[in-house]
Coordinates of C-alpha atoms in Angstrom, one line a residue:
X1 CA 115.9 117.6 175.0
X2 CA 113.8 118.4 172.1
X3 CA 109.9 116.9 170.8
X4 CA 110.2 114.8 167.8
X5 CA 107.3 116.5 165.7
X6 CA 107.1 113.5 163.6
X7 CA 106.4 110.8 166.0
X8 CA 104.1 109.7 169.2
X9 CA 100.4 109.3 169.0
X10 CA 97.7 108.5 171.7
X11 CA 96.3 105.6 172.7
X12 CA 93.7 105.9 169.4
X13 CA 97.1 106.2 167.0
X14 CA 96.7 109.8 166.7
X15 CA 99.6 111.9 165.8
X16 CA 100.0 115.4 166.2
X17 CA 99.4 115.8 162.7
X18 CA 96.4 113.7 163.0
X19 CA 95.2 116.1 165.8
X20 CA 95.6 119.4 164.4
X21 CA 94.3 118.1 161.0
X22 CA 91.2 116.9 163.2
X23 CA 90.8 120.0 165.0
X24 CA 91.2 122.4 161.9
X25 CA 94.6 124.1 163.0
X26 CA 96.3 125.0 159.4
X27 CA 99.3 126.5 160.9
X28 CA 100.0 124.3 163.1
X29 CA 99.7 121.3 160.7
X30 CA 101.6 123.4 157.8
X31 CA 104.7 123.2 160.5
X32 CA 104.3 119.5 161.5
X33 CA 104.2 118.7 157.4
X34 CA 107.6 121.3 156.8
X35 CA 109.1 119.6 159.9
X36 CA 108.7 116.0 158.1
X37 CA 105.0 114.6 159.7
X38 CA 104.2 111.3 158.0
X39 CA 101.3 112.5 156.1
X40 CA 99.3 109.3 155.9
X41 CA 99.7 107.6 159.0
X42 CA 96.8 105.8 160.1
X43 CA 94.7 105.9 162.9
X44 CA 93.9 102.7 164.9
X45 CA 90.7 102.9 162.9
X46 CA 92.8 103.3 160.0
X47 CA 91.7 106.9 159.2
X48 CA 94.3 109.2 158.0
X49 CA 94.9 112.8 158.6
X50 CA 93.0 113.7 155.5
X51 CA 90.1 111.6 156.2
X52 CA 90.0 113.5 159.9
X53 CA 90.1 117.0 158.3
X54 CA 87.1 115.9 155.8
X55 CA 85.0 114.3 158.0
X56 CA 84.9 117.8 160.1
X57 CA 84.9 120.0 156.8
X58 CA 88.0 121.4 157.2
X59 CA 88.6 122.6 153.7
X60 CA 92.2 124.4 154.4
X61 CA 93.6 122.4 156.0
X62 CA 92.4 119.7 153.1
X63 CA 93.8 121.8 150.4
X64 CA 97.0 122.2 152.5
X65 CA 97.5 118.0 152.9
X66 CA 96.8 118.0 149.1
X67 CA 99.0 120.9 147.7
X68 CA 101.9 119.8 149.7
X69 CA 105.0 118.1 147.2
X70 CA 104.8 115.1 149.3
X71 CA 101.0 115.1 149.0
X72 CA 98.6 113.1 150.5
X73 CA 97.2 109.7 149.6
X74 CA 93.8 111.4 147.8
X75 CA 92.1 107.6 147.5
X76 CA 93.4 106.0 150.0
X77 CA 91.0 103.9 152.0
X78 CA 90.4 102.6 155.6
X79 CA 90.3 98.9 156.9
X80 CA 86.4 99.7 156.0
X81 CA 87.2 100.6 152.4
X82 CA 86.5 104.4 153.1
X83 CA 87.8 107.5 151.5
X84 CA 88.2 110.6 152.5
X85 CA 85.7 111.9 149.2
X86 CA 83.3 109.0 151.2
X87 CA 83.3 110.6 154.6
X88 CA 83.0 114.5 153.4
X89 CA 80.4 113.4 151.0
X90 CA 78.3 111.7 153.8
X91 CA 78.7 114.8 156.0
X92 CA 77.6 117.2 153.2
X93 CA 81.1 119.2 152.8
X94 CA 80.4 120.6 149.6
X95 CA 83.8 122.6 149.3
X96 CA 85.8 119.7 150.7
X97 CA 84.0 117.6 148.3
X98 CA 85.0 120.2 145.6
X99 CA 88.9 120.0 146.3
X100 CA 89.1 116.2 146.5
X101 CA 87.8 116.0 143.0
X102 CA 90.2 118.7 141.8
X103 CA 93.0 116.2 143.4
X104 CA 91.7 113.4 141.1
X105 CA 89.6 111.6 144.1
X106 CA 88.2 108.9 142.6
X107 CA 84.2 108.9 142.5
X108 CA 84.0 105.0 141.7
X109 CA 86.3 103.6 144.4
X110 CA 84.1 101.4 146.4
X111 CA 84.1 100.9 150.3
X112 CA 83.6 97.1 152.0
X113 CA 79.8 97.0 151.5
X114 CA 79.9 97.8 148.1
X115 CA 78.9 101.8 149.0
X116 CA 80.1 104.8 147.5
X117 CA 80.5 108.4 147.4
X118 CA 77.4 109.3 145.7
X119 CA 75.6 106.9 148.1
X120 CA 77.2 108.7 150.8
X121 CA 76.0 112.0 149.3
X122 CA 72.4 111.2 148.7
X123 CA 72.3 109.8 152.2
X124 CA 73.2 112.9 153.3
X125 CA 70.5 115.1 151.4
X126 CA 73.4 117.7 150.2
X127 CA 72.2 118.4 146.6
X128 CA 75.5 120.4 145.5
X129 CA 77.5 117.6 146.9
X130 CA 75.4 115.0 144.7
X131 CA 75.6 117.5 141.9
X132 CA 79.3 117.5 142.4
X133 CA 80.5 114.0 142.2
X134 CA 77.7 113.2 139.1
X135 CA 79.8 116.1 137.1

């Protein structure tokens, strides 16, 4: 028989396109999204594959998950409140940064402990990144 592209996960609720988005593999994820991938499935941490790609500063596989028709989720947040503009801020991924707030990220959104991106930012020391998100 064939593989479902679209479904499974491991035992941390990562899908394939979780994975690849994770690891940085842009072809691979651009066939999982043509072949129908749920783009913002959660993790059992409640990341999403966009969050994953940020975190590691993975900026084309970012722009693909953003430029796609069925796009993904730009603010979405996890059961902690964080966005994916949140977790590349506090890793200092300038360029990531960059494309989030092209895709309307929202600077103000607010994680569970009241936090936010530019608290993430100046945590992280990145001065372009600050410089970014106080444009």
């Amino acid at each position: 028989g064939r593989v479902n592209a679209t479904e499974g996960g491991d035992a941390g609720g990562f899908t394939l396109l979780m994975l690849a988005a994770n690891r940085g593999h842009e072809q691979v994820v651009d066939t999982l999204l043509r072949r129908g991938a749920e783009i913002d499935q959660r993790t059992s941490n409640s990341w999403t594959a966009l969050m994953l790609a940020a975190h590691y500063g993975h900026e084309r596989v970012v722009e693909l998950m953003l430029q796609r028709s069925a796009g993904a989720e730009v603010n979405m947040q996890s059961r902690k409140g964080r966005t994916a503009l949140m977790v590349a801020a506090s890793k200092g991924r300038d360029r990531v940064v960059e494309l989030l707030l092209q895709y309307s990220a929202e600077v103000n959104q607010q994680e569970s402990n009241g936090g936010a991106a530019l608290m993430d930012a100046v945590g992280c020391g990145n001065e372009r990144v600050v410089e970014l998100i106080l444009e």
